[in-house]
Amino acid sequence: MHVGLQRLYCRAVRSQANVETSKANAQAISQGLLRLGRDPTLGVHPDIKRLQGRLLRRRREFVYFITDPKAEGTNNFSERTLRAHAMSRARCGPARSARGAESYATNLTAVHTAEAHKISFEHMFIQGRIAFFQQRDFPGFVQANARSALS
């Protein structure tokens, strides 16, 4: 199973670089995943059998990155995004209450939203505090066209 998946992945990475043939290669690699998922000689171990089921259900999702140059074939982007938070949790411990966990998640969402819209989080934070203490509505920082794209 490992060798078969490794070969398919290497082929997929090479295929992503060639836009003209990426769609055909994605279909061929998807068929390769289908063959691995249906191979009865591999499913002798329960973990491999479970992996085969996942290959059969999600094979089209696994090859998506071949046809979309912006998509990564690994989860490295997610790992890098979450690493700082995991390291902080390891050093400081988890949230001490449900309210603390909710507050952390809310703040993290605000930071990532600001980054996604290329807005200074510090500016957004200061303006929010001013609005809070002056008992005004929280200012909207996401432009109208971006809001409609999000909904």
Protein backbone atom coordinates (compact mmCIF):
# COMPACT_ATOMS: atom_id res chain seq x y z
CA MET A 1 0.00 0.00 0.00
CA HIS A 2 2.76 2.42 0.98
CA VAL A 3 4.76 1.86 -2.19
CA GLY A 4 1.66 2.19 -4.37
CA LEU A 5 0.58 5.43 -2.70
CA GLN A 6 4.09 6.83 -2.86
CA ARG A 7 4.32 6.19 -6.60
CA LEU A 8 0.93 7.78 -7.23
CA TYR A 9 1.80 10.81 -5.12
CA CYS A 10 5.13 11.36 -6.91
CA ARG A 11 3.34 11.12 -10.25
CA ALA A 12 0.69 13.56 -9.02
CA VAL A 13 3.27 16.14 -7.96
CA ARG A 14 4.96 15.90 -11.36
CA SER A 15 1.57 16.14 -13.09
CA GLN A 16 0.62 19.32 -11.26
CA ALA A 17 3.43 21.16 -13.03
CA ASN A 18 2.04 20.39 -16.51
CA VAL A 19 -1.30 22.19 -16.88
CA GLU A 20 -2.06 20.71 -20.32
CA THR A 21 -2.08 17.12 -19.09
CA SER A 22 -3.02 17.61 -15.44
CA LYS A 23 -6.70 16.72 -15.90
CA ALA A 24 -5.94 13.46 -17.71
CA ASN A 25 -3.27 12.59 -15.16
CA ALA A 26 -5.66 13.34 -12.29
CA GLN A 27 -8.14 10.85 -13.78
CA ALA A 28 -5.43 8.22 -14.23
CA ILE A 29 -4.16 8.69 -10.67
CA SER A 30 -7.73 8.51 -9.37
CA GLN A 31 -8.05 5.17 -11.17
CA GLY A 32 -4.80 4.06 -9.53
CA LEU A 33 -6.27 4.94 -6.12
CA LEU A 34 -9.39 2.98 -7.06
CA ARG A 35 -7.26 -0.08 -7.88
CA LEU A 36 -5.41 0.21 -4.55
CA GLY A 37 -8.70 0.58 -2.73
CA ARG A 38 -10.14 -2.55 -4.33
CA ASP A 39 -7.02 -4.76 -4.10
CA PRO A 40 -8.06 -7.69 -1.86
CA THR A 41 -4.45 -8.73 -1.18
CA LEU A 42 -3.79 -5.44 0.65
CA GLY A 43 -6.79 -5.55 2.97
CA VAL A 44 -5.49 -8.23 5.32
CA HIS A 45 -4.91 -5.76 8.17
CA PRO A 46 -7.87 -3.81 9.64
CA ASP A 47 -6.03 -0.46 9.39
CA ILE A 48 -5.21 -1.06 5.72
CA LYS A 49 -8.81 -2.12 5.09
CA ARG A 50 -10.00 1.17 6.65
CA LEU A 51 -7.53 3.11 4.50
CA GLN A 52 -8.83 1.31 1.41
CA GLY A 53 -12.36 2.40 2.27
CA ARG A 54 -11.18 5.99 2.59
CA LEU A 55 -9.43 5.75 -0.78
CA LEU A 56 -12.63 4.53 -2.41
CA ARG A 57 -14.76 7.27 -0.85
CA ARG A 58 -12.40 10.21 -1.28
CA ARG A 59 -10.17 9.45 -4.25
CA ARG A 60 -11.46 12.44 -6.26
CA GLU A 61 -10.67 14.77 -3.36
CA PHE A 62 -7.16 13.32 -3.08
CA VAL A 63 -6.30 14.28 -6.67
CA TYR A 64 -7.86 17.76 -6.65
CA PHE A 65 -4.51 19.46 -6.10
CA ILE A 66 -3.26 18.17 -9.47
CA THR A 67 -5.66 20.35 -11.46
CA ASP A 68 -5.59 23.39 -9.15
CA PRO A 69 -2.12 24.94 -8.92
CA LYS A 70 -3.14 26.95 -5.81
CA ALA A 71 -3.96 23.79 -3.85
CA GLU A 72 -1.23 21.92 -1.99
CA GLY A 73 -0.94 18.17 -2.12
CA THR A 74 -0.09 18.04 1.57
CA ASN A 75 -1.52 19.47 4.76
CA ASN A 76 1.67 21.47 5.41
CA PHE A 77 -0.11 24.84 5.12
CA SER A 78 -2.58 23.83 7.83
CA GLU A 79 0.21 22.45 9.97
CA ARG A 80 2.18 25.70 9.69
CA THR A 81 -0.92 27.75 10.47
CA LEU A 82 -1.74 25.78 13.61
CA ARG A 83 1.83 25.23 14.84
CA ALA A 84 2.13 28.49 16.80
CA HIS A 85 -1.13 27.77 18.61
CA ALA A 86 -0.14 24.20 19.41
CA MET A 87 3.24 25.39 20.75
CA SER A 88 1.52 28.02 22.89
CA ARG A 89 -0.86 25.42 24.29
CA ALA A 90 2.08 23.11 25.06
CA ARG A 91 3.92 25.86 26.94
CA CYS A 92 0.99 27.53 28.70
CA GLY A 93 -1.53 24.73 28.95
CA PRO A 94 -5.03 24.61 27.51
CA ALA A 95 -7.75 27.12 28.24
CA ARG A 96 -8.77 26.92 31.89
CA SER A 97 -12.48 27.26 31.18
CA ALA A 98 -15.02 26.95 28.39
CA ARG A 99 -15.30 30.74 28.34
CA GLY A 100 -11.52 31.06 27.96
CA ALA A 101 -11.51 28.61 25.05
CA GLU A 102 -14.37 30.51 23.40
CA SER A 103 -12.56 33.82 23.89
CA TYR A 104 -9.36 32.40 22.39
CA ALA A 105 -11.26 31.06 19.36
CA THR A 106 -13.03 34.39 18.85
CA ASN A 107 -9.77 36.31 19.01
CA LEU A 108 -8.06 33.88 16.66
CA THR A 109 -10.92 34.25 14.17
CA ALA A 110 -10.59 38.05 14.31
CA VAL A 111 -6.83 37.86 13.72
CA HIS A 112 -7.20 35.54 10.72
CA THR A 113 -10.05 37.61 9.26
CA ALA A 114 -7.93 40.74 9.53
CA GLU A 115 -4.99 39.00 7.85
CA ALA A 116 -7.19 37.62 5.07
CA HIS A 117 -8.50 41.11 4.29
CA LYS A 118 -5.07 42.75 4.70
CA ILE A 119 -6.26 44.84 7.62
CA SER A 120 -4.03 45.76 10.55
CA PHE A 121 -5.30 43.75 13.53
CA GLU A 122 -3.86 46.33 15.91
CA HIS A 123 -5.83 49.11 14.20
CA MET A 124 -8.99 46.97 14.26
CA PHE A 125 -8.44 46.19 17.95
CA ILE A 126 -7.90 49.85 18.93
CA GLN A 127 -10.95 51.00 16.98
CA GLY A 128 -13.02 48.24 18.60
CA ARG A 129 -11.93 49.29 22.10
CA ILE A 130 -12.73 52.93 21.36
CA ALA A 131 -16.20 51.92 20.13
CA PHE A 132 -16.73 49.76 23.23
CA PHE A 133 -15.80 52.48 25.70
CA GLN A 134 -17.78 55.12 23.83
CA GLN A 135 -20.73 52.68 23.68
CA ARG A 136 -20.90 52.77 19.88
CA ASP A 137 -21.40 49.90 17.43
CA PHE A 138 -18.28 47.97 16.53
CA PRO A 139 -16.94 49.37 13.24
CA GLY A 140 -17.10 47.17 10.13
CA PHE A 141 -13.69 46.63 8.57
CA VAL A 142 -14.58 44.20 5.80
CA GLN A 143 -15.61 46.11 2.67
CA ALA A 144 -19.11 45.66 1.26
CA ASN A 145 -17.89 43.75 -1.83
CA ALA A 146 -15.89 41.36 0.38
CA ARG A 147 -18.93 40.85 2.65
CA SER A 148 -21.12 39.81 -0.27
CA ALA A 149 -18.42 37.40 -1.45
CA LEU A 150 -18.38 35.80 2.00
CA SER A 151 -22.14 35.26 2.13
